[in-house]
PDB file of C-alpha atoms in Angstrom:
ATOM      1  CA  MET A 381     103.208 115.106  79.593  1.00 74.00           C
ATOM      2  CA  GLY A 382     106.459 114.974  77.653  1.00 77.00           C
ATOM      3  CA  LEU A 383     106.980 118.717  77.093  1.00 88.00           C
ATOM      4  CA  THR A 384     110.307 120.488  77.353  1.00 91.00           C
ATOM      5  CA  ASP A 385     110.722 123.584  79.525  1.00 93.00           C
ATOM      6  CA  TYR A 386     110.395 125.904  76.519  1.00 93.00           C
ATOM      7  CA  GLU A 387     107.370 123.984  75.212  1.00 92.00           C
ATOM      8  CA  SER A 388     105.661 124.219  78.603  1.00 92.00           C
ATOM      9  CA  LYS A 389     106.251 127.978  78.774  1.00 93.00           C
ATOM     10  CA  ALA A 390     104.994 128.521  75.213  1.00 92.00           C
ATOM     11  CA  TYR A 391     101.915 126.371  75.825  1.00 90.00           C
ATOM     12  CA  LEU A 392     101.010 128.249  79.021  1.00 91.00           C
ATOM     13  CA  SER A 393     101.494 131.528  77.181  1.00 90.00           C
ATOM     14  CA  LEU A 394      99.117 130.454  74.415  1.00 89.00           C
ATOM     15  CA  ALA A 395      96.583 129.339  77.021  1.00 87.00           C
ATOM     16  CA  SER A 396      96.220 132.989  78.034  1.00 87.00           C
ATOM     17  CA  PHE A 397      96.050 134.215  74.424  1.00 87.00           C
ATOM     18  CA  ILE A 398      93.987 131.389  72.830  1.00 85.00           C
ATOM     19  CA  SER A 399      95.550 132.547  69.539  1.00 88.00           C
ATOM     20  CA  ALA A 400      98.785 134.517  69.081  1.00 90.00           C
ATOM     21  CA  THR A 401     101.788 135.169  66.856  1.00 92.00           C
ATOM     22  CA  ALA A 402     105.211 133.721  67.508  1.00 92.00           C
ATOM     23  CA  LEU A 403     106.447 137.154  68.583  1.00 92.00           C
ATOM     24  CA  GLU A 404     103.666 137.487  71.160  1.00 92.00           C
ATOM     25  CA  VAL A 405     104.388 134.019  72.506  1.00 92.00           C
ATOM     26  CA  SER A 406     108.108 134.793  72.739  1.00 93.00           C
ATOM     27  CA  GLU A 407     107.548 138.082  74.564  1.00 92.00           C
ATOM     28  CA  THR A 408     105.148 136.637  77.141  1.00 92.00           C
ATOM     29  CA  SER A 409     106.715 133.223  77.679  1.00 92.00           C
ATOM     30  CA  GLY A 410     110.390 134.130  77.819  1.00 93.00           C
ATOM     31  CA  VAL A 411     111.226 131.671  75.027  1.00 93.00           C
ATOM     32  CA  PRO A 412     113.898 133.309  72.811  1.00 93.00           C
ATOM     33  CA  LEU A 413     112.592 134.403  69.418  1.00 92.00           C
ATOM     34  CA  SER A 414     115.325 132.338  67.776  1.00 92.00           C
ATOM     35  CA  LYS A 415     113.826 129.232  69.420  1.00 93.00           C
ATOM     36  CA  VAL A 416     110.120 129.986  69.516  1.00 93.00           C
ATOM     37  CA  TYR A 417     109.276 128.877  65.937  1.00 93.00           C
ATOM     38  CA  GLU A 418     110.919 125.497  66.485  1.00 94.00           C
ATOM     39  CA  VAL A 419     109.139 125.153  69.853  1.00 93.00           C
ATOM     40  CA  LEU A 420     105.733 126.013  68.354  1.00 93.00           C
ATOM     41  CA  ARG A 421     106.210 123.543  65.486  1.00 93.00           C
ATOM     42  CA  SER A 422     107.022 120.851  68.049  1.00 93.00           C
ATOM     43  CA  LEU A 423     103.879 121.691  70.058  1.00 92.00           C
ATOM     44  CA  ALA A 424     101.805 121.463  66.894  1.00 91.00           C
ATOM     45  CA  LYS A 425     103.349 118.110  66.012  1.00 90.00           C
ATOM     46  CA  LYS A 426     102.502 116.826  69.511  1.00 88.00           C
ATOM     47  CA  GLY A 427      98.908 117.991  69.117  1.00 88.00           C
ATOM     48  CA  PHE A 428      98.945 120.753  71.741  1.00 90.00           C
ATOM     49  CA  ILE A 429      98.375 123.655  69.335  1.00 90.00           C
ATOM     50  CA  GLU A 430      97.285 124.320  65.755  1.00 91.00           C
ATOM     51  CA  ILE A 431      99.009 126.516  63.161  1.00 91.00           C
ATOM     52  CA  GLN A 432      96.729 129.011  61.427  1.00 88.00           C
ATOM     53  CA  ARG A 433      97.946 130.036  57.980  1.00 85.00           C
ATOM     54  CA  GLY A 434      98.315 133.715  57.192  1.00 83.00           C
ATOM     55  CA  LYS A 435     100.761 136.595  57.489  1.00 85.00           C
ATOM     56  CA  PRO A 436     102.038 136.430  60.074  1.00 88.00           C
ATOM     57  CA  LEU A 437     101.389 132.830  61.116  1.00 89.00           C
ATOM     58  CA  LYS A 438      99.184 132.524  64.160  1.00 91.00           C
ATOM     59  CA  TYR A 439      99.171 129.703  66.654  1.00 91.00           C
ATOM     60  CA  ALA A 440      96.002 128.590  68.443  1.00 90.00           C
ATOM     61  CA  ILE A 441      95.774 126.408  71.492  1.00 89.00           C
ATOM     62  CA  VAL A 442      93.863 123.135  71.230  1.00 88.00           C
ATOM     63  CA  PRO A 443      91.161 122.968  73.956  1.00 85.00           C
ATOM     64  CA  PRO A 444      92.935 121.698  77.106  1.00 83.00           C
ATOM     65  CA  GLN A 445      90.288 119.030  77.784  1.00 85.00           C
ATOM     66  CA  ASP A 446      91.111 117.444  74.409  1.00 84.00           C
ATOM     67  CA  VAL A 447      94.865 117.601  74.986  1.00 82.00           C
ATOM     68  CA  PHE A 448      94.738 116.290  78.533  1.00 82.00           C
ATOM     69  CA  GLY A 449      92.244 113.568  77.611  1.00 82.00           C
ATOM     70  CA  LYS A 450      94.540 112.220  74.897  1.00 80.00           C
ATOM     71  CA  SER A 451      97.628 112.596  77.095  1.00 80.00           C
ATOM     72  CA  ARG A 452      95.923 110.825  79.976  1.00 83.00           C
ATOM     73  CA  ALA A 453      95.013 107.898  77.723  1.00 82.00           C
ATOM     74  CA  ARG A 454      98.542 107.775  76.269  1.00 81.00           C
ATOM     75  CA  ILE A 455     100.211 107.893  79.683  1.00 84.00           C
ATOM     76  CA  LYS A 456      97.892 105.174  80.991  1.00 87.00           C
ATOM     77  CA  GLU A 457      98.675 102.982  77.985  1.00 86.00           C
ATOM     78  CA  GLU A 458     102.431 103.511  78.422  1.00 86.00           C
ATOM     79  CA  LEU A 459     102.239 102.733  82.144  1.00 88.00           C
ATOM     80  CA  GLU A 460     100.254  99.553  81.516  1.00 87.00           C
ATOM     81  CA  GLU A 461     102.720  98.463  78.832  1.00 88.00           C
ATOM     82  CA  ALA A 462     105.686  99.181  81.120  1.00 89.00           C
ATOM     83  CA  GLU A 463     104.009  97.337  84.005  1.00 86.00           C
ATOM     84  CA  SER A 464     103.343  94.330  81.772  1.00 85.00           C
ATOM     85  CA  GLU A 465     106.948  94.211  80.516  1.00 87.00           C
ATOM     86  CA  ILE A 466     108.469  94.551  83.992  1.00 86.00           C
ATOM     87  CA  LYS A 467     106.030  92.011  85.443  1.00 78.00           C
ATOM     88  CA  THR A 468     107.039  89.523  82.729  1.00 80.00           C
ATOM     89  CA  ILE A 469     110.720  90.015  83.594  1.00 80.00           C
ATOM     90  CA  TYR A 470     109.913  89.683  87.310  1.00 71.00           C
ATOM     91  CA  ASP A 471     107.823  86.518  86.866  1.00 71.00           C
ATOM     92  CA  ASN A 472     110.485  84.918  84.654  1.00 73.00           C
ATOM     93  CA  GLN A 473     113.243  85.637  87.156  1.00 68.00           C
ATOM     94  CA  ILE A 474     111.431  84.306  90.247  1.00 61.00           C
ATOM     95  CA  PRO A 475     112.081  80.610  89.379  1.00 60.00           C
ATOM     96  CA  LYS A 476     115.767  81.387  88.683  1.00 65.00           C
ATOM     97  CA  SER A 477     116.350  83.276  91.937  1.00 61.00           C
ATOM     98  CA  PRO A 478     116.988  81.727  95.342  1.00 61.00           C
ATOM     99  CA  PRO A 479     113.733  81.575  97.307  1.00 58.00           C
ATOM    100  CA  HIS A 480     113.225  84.134 100.019  1.00 73.00           C
ATOM    101  CA  ILE A 481     111.250  84.651 103.196  1.00 84.00           C
ATOM    102  CA  TRP A 482     110.433  88.247 104.066  1.00 90.00           C
ATOM    103  CA  LEU A 483     108.846  89.790 107.154  1.00 92.00           C
ATOM    104  CA  ILE A 484     106.372  92.585 106.448  1.00 94.00           C
ATOM    105  CA  TYR A 485     105.207  94.973 109.151  1.00 94.00           C
ATOM    106  CA  GLY A 486     102.213  97.313 109.152  1.00 92.00           C
ATOM    107  CA  THR A 487      98.654  96.646 108.013  1.00 93.00           C
ATOM    108  CA  ASP A 488      98.912  98.848 104.887  1.00 93.00           C
ATOM    109  CA  LYS A 489     102.018  97.041 103.605  1.00 94.00           C
ATOM    110  CA  ILE A 490     100.555  93.651 104.476  1.00 95.00           C
ATOM    111  CA  ILE A 491      97.305  94.355 102.622  1.00 95.00           C
ATOM    112  CA  THR A 492      99.253  95.679  99.626  1.00 94.00           C
ATOM    113  CA  LYS A 493     101.243  92.437  99.438  1.00 94.00           C
ATOM    114  CA  GLU A 494      98.065  90.338  99.829  1.00 95.00           C
ATOM    115  CA  LEU A 495      96.438  92.147  96.901  1.00 94.00           C
ATOM    116  CA  GLU A 496      99.618  91.797  94.833  1.00 93.00           C
ATOM    117  CA  ILE A 497      99.664  88.024  95.412  1.00 94.00           C
ATOM    118  CA  ILE A 498      95.992  87.721  94.480  1.00 95.00           C
ATOM    119  CA  GLY A 499      96.560  89.828  91.361  1.00 92.00           C
ATOM    120  CA  CYS A 500      99.394  87.526  90.216  1.00 91.00           C
ATOM    121  CA  ALA A 501      97.322  84.335  90.540  1.00 94.00           C
ATOM    122  CA  LYS A 502      96.892  82.384  87.318  1.00 92.00           C
ATOM    123  CA  ASP A 503      95.507  78.988  88.394  1.00 95.00           C
ATOM    124  CA  THR A 504      94.600  78.665  92.071  1.00 95.00           C
ATOM    125  CA  LEU A 505      94.091  80.650  95.259  1.00 96.00           C
ATOM    126  CA  HIS A 506      93.797  79.045  98.686  1.00 97.00           C
ATOM    127  CA  ILE A 507      92.771  81.421 101.455  1.00 96.00           C
ATOM    128  CA  ALA A 508      92.120  80.842 105.146  1.00 95.00           C
ATOM    129  CA  THR A 509      91.341  83.830 107.305  1.00 95.00           C
ATOM    130  CA  GLY A 510      90.465  84.043 110.960  1.00 94.00           C
ATOM    131  CA  PHE A 511      90.535  87.840 110.958  1.00 94.00           C
ATOM    132  CA  MET A 512      90.474  90.924 108.778  1.00 94.00           C
ATOM    133  CA  PHE A 513      91.607  94.497 109.228  1.00 93.00           C
ATOM    134  CA  HIS A 514      89.201  97.397 108.834  1.00 87.00           C
ATOM    135  CA  ASP A 515      88.366  98.116 105.150  1.00 83.00           C
ATOM    136  CA  GLU A 516      90.329  95.020 104.111  1.00 92.00           C
ATOM    137  CA  VAL A 517      87.290  92.938 103.162  1.00 91.00           C
ATOM    138  CA  GLU A 518      86.233  95.426 100.476  1.00 91.00           C
ATOM    139  CA  ASN A 519      89.709  95.544  98.902  1.00 91.00           C
ATOM    140  CA  LEU A 520      90.070  91.779  99.074  1.00 93.00           C
ATOM    141  CA  THR A 521      86.698  91.027  97.476  1.00 93.00           C
ATOM    142  CA  GLU A 522      87.372  93.499  94.663  1.00 93.00           C
ATOM    143  CA  HIS A 523      90.673  91.831  93.748  1.00 95.00           C
ATOM    144  CA  LEU A 524      89.269  88.340  94.220  1.00 95.00           C
ATOM    145  CA  SER A 525      86.444  89.188  91.813  1.00 95.00           C
ATOM    146  CA  LYS A 526      89.018  90.109  89.174  1.00 94.00           C
ATOM    147  CA  ALA A 527      90.907  86.854  89.790  1.00 95.00           C
ATOM    148  CA  LEU A 528      87.691  84.843  89.466  1.00 95.00           C
ATOM    149  CA  LYS A 529      86.895  86.536  86.161  1.00 94.00           C
ATOM    150  CA  LYS A 530      90.304  85.347  84.927  1.00 93.00           C
ATOM    151  CA  GLY A 531      89.293  81.781  85.808  1.00 95.00           C
ATOM    152  CA  VAL A 532      91.394  81.398  88.950  1.00 95.00           C
ATOM    153  CA  GLN A 533      90.037  78.496  91.029  1.00 96.00           C
ATOM    154  CA  THR A 534      89.506  79.936  94.498  1.00 96.00           C
ATOM    155  CA  ARG A 535      88.762  78.301  97.838  1.00 95.00           C
ATOM    156  CA  ILE A 536      88.205  80.254 101.036  1.00 96.00           C
ATOM    157  CA  ILE A 537      87.914  79.109 104.641  1.00 94.00           C
ATOM    158  CA  THR A 538      86.827  82.022 106.778  1.00 94.00           C
ATOM    159  CA  ALA A 539      85.750  82.936 110.274  1.00 93.00           C
ATOM    160  CA  PRO A 540      82.243  84.432 110.481  1.00 94.00           C
ATOM    161  CA  CYS A 541      83.581  87.713 111.881  1.00 93.00           C
ATOM    162  CA  CYS A 542      86.209  89.165 114.178  1.00 93.00           C
ATOM    163  CA  ILE A 543      86.744  92.130 116.453  1.00 94.00           C
ATOM    164  CA  THR A 544      89.625  94.291 115.276  1.00 94.00           C
ATOM    165  CA  ASP A 545      90.747  97.178 117.481  1.00 94.00           C
ATOM    166  CA  GLY A 546      87.445  97.014 119.344  1.00 93.00           C
ATOM    167  CA  GLU A 547      85.185  97.094 116.258  1.00 93.00           C
ATOM    168  CA  GLU A 548      83.442  94.108 114.689  1.00 94.00           C
ATOM    169  CA  VAL A 549      84.398  93.197 111.130  1.00 94.00           C
ATOM    170  CA  GLU A 550      82.002  91.017 109.100  1.00 93.00           C
ATOM    171  CA  ILE A 551      83.979  88.528 107.038  1.00 94.00           C
ATOM    172  CA  SER A 552      82.004  85.464 105.978  1.00 93.00           C
ATOM    173  CA  GLU A 553      78.875  87.231 104.739  1.00 92.00           C
ATOM    174  CA  ASN A 554      80.935  89.498 102.490  1.00 92.00           C
ATOM    175  CA  LEU A 555      83.161  86.754 101.081  1.00 94.00           C
ATOM    176  CA  LYS A 556      80.140  84.530 100.376  1.00 92.00           C
ATOM    177  CA  LYS A 557      79.033  87.103  97.786  1.00 92.00           C
ATOM    178  CA  LEU A 558      81.939  85.964  95.620  1.00 94.00           C
ATOM    179  CA  ASP A 559      81.371  83.361  92.925  1.00 93.00           C
ATOM    180  CA  CYS A 560      83.654  80.770  94.525  1.00 93.00           C
ATOM    181  CA  GLU A 561      83.706  78.048  97.186  1.00 92.00           C
ATOM    182  CA  VAL A 562      83.552  79.486 100.701  1.00 94.00           C
ATOM    183  CA  LYS A 563      83.424  77.550 103.976  1.00 93.00           C
ATOM    184  CA  THR A 564      82.751  79.223 107.313  1.00 92.00           C
ATOM    185  CA  PHE A 565      84.691  77.978 110.307  1.00 87.00           C
ATOM    186  CA  GLN A 566      85.815  79.722 113.483  1.00 84.00           C
ATOM    187  CA  ILE A 567      89.523  79.333 112.761  1.00 86.00           C
ATOM    188  CA  PRO A 568      92.234  80.884 114.976  1.00 86.00           C
ATOM    189  CA  PHE A 569      93.555  84.422 114.531  1.00 88.00           C
ATOM    190  CA  ILE A 570      95.744  83.639 111.536  1.00 92.00           C
ATOM    191  CA  LYS A 571      95.520  84.317 107.830  1.00 95.00           C
ATOM    192  CA  VAL A 572      97.102  82.504 104.892  1.00 96.00           C
ATOM    193  CA  ILE A 573      96.978  83.230 101.163  1.00 97.00           C
ATOM    194  CA  ILE A 574      98.514  80.702  98.756  1.00 96.00           C
ATOM    195  CA  ARG A 575      98.945  81.456  95.050  1.00 95.00           C
ATOM    196  CA  ASP A 576      99.402  78.777  92.396  1.00 94.00           C
ATOM    197  CA  LYS A 577     101.316  76.647  94.933  1.00 91.00           C
ATOM    198  CA  LYS A 578     104.259  78.998  94.287  1.00 89.00           C
ATOM    199  CA  GLU A 579     104.114  81.644  96.991  1.00 92.00           C
ATOM    200  CA  MET A 580     102.215  82.284 100.172  1.00 94.00           C
ATOM    201  CA  MET A 581     101.663  84.856 102.848  1.00 95.00           C
ATOM    202  CA  LEU A 582     101.082  84.119 106.525  1.00 96.00           C
ATOM    203  CA  ILE A 583      99.759  86.932 108.704  1.00 96.00           C
ATOM    204  CA  PHE A 584      99.759  86.897 112.490  1.00 92.00           C
ATOM    205  CA  CYS A 585      98.415  89.344 115.056  1.00 92.00           C
ATOM    206  CA  ARG A 586      98.386  89.579 118.814  1.00 93.00           C
ATOM    207  CA  PHE A 587      94.992  89.567 120.455  1.00 90.00           C
ATOM    208  CA  LYS A 588      93.653  90.200 123.932  1.00 91.00           C
ATOM    209  CA  ASP A 589      90.302  88.990 125.260  1.00 91.00           C
ATOM    210  CA  GLY A 590      89.311  88.005 121.729  1.00 89.00           C
ATOM    211  CA  ILE A 591      90.119  91.440 120.310  1.00 93.00           C
ATOM    212  CA  LEU A 592      92.676  91.711 117.524  1.00 92.00           C
ATOM    213  CA  ILE A 593      95.391  94.376 117.889  1.00 94.00           C
ATOM    214  CA  SER A 594      96.109  95.395 114.295  1.00 93.00           C
ATOM    215  CA  GLN A 595      99.273  97.392 115.050  1.00 93.00           C
ATOM    216  CA  THR A 596     101.004  94.127 116.042  1.00 94.00           C
ATOM    217  CA  ALA A 597     100.413  92.518 112.627  1.00 94.00           C
ATOM    218  CA  ILE A 598     103.312  90.679 110.987  1.00 95.00           C
ATOM    219  CA  GLY A 599     103.270  89.154 107.514  1.00 95.00           C
ATOM    220  CA  VAL A 600     105.562  86.304 106.465  1.00 95.00           C
ATOM    221  CA  TRP A 601     105.965  86.202 102.680  1.00 94.00           C
ATOM    222  CA  ASN A 602     107.304  82.836 101.544  1.00 90.00           C
ATOM    223  CA  GLN A 603     108.548  81.771  98.097  1.00 85.00           C
ATOM    224  CA  TYR A 604     109.925  78.328  98.976  1.00 85.00           C
ATOM    225  CA  THR A 605     107.974  76.345  96.393  1.00 84.00           C
ATOM    226  CA  GLU A 606     108.342  72.948  98.106  1.00 85.00           C
ATOM    227  CA  PHE A 607     107.078  74.329 101.399  1.00 88.00           C
ATOM    228  CA  VAL A 608     104.224  76.208  99.721  1.00 91.00           C
ATOM    229  CA  GLU A 609     103.156  73.062  97.855  1.00 91.00           C
ATOM    230  CA  ASN A 610     103.013  71.112 101.119  1.00 91.00           C
ATOM    231  CA  ILE A 611     100.896  73.791 102.803  1.00 92.00           C
ATOM    232  CA  ALA A 612      98.565  73.883  99.781  1.00 92.00           C
ATOM    233  CA  ASP A 613      98.156  70.094  99.933  1.00 92.00           C
ATOM    234  CA  LEU A 614      97.442  70.339 103.665  1.00 91.00           C
ATOM    235  CA  TYR A 615      94.876  73.050 102.939  1.00 93.00           C
ATOM    236  CA  ASN A 616      93.125  70.799 100.410  1.00 90.00           C
ATOM    237  CA  LEU A 617      93.091  67.966 102.955  1.00 89.00           C
ATOM    238  CA  VAL A 618      91.455  70.205 105.547  1.00 88.00           C
ATOM    239  CA  TRP A 619      89.011  71.394 102.893  1.00 90.00           C
ATOM    240  CA  THR A 620      87.662  67.866 102.396  1.00 87.00           C
ATOM    241  CA  MET A 621      86.923  67.508 106.113  1.00 82.00           C
ATOM    242  CA  ASN A 622      83.544  68.305 107.620  1.00 72.00           C
ATOM    243  CA  LEU A 623      84.315  71.552 109.387  1.00 62.00           C
ATOM    244  CA  PRO A 624      82.048  72.546 112.262  1.00 58.00           C
ATOM    245  CA  THR A 625      80.890  76.163 112.331  1.00 51.00           C
ATOM    246  CA  LYS A 626      82.321  76.536 115.836  1.00 48.00           C
ATOM    247  CA  LEU A 627      85.367  75.152 117.585  1.00 43.00           C
ATOM    248  CA  GLN A 628      84.613  72.507 120.212  1.00 38.00           C
ATOM    249  CA  LEU A 629      86.866  73.369 123.144  1.00 33.00           C
TER     250      LEU A 629
END
């Protein structure tokens, strides 16, 4: 919350007194008397305590819910500002840096990267998913809803459902609740997310007897723009085709 060690000790001391003199604060907090007046003035300036006039001066704690509420709002604002600044630097550097392909292991890390890609979308999202992990649909729909509110044009080709680790996961019915174009097609066990024709993520999993084994999941994060553009164009070509609801084997 931006307090020094002495300020923290003085504030905690006042929390037990509600109102006290500088001498009382010094004796109970361990802050030297030579420093305590300066520390209390700083706490007052930061809005943690109030100075009550009189002889001697008394210092009263501001109700903690007020202090923490303001601090929480300030910290949130500073974090959002820092995130925005760093994201701007990151986005500006991506075109200047050599493209990369990264392998990502583990469902948690894969889902985190998927949501990050969706959150960065400005113009378009192309998604094809033949499977989902448990609890992934809820996270995905939440972030897709935010992207749609920003005006991101979104197209989704999805399997009706899948069986992950022995449990059925409904996919199509949940994604159809989104305000975007959704086509249902029993596609293979693969997932692709393409953002703005600039980056994409391919996710693969092993499966046995039609059951997905989530612990084998591998994500391939690709920033080769030319390749991503070609895959996006291929996606749009497939989109215009009449897709049957089931594969004809």
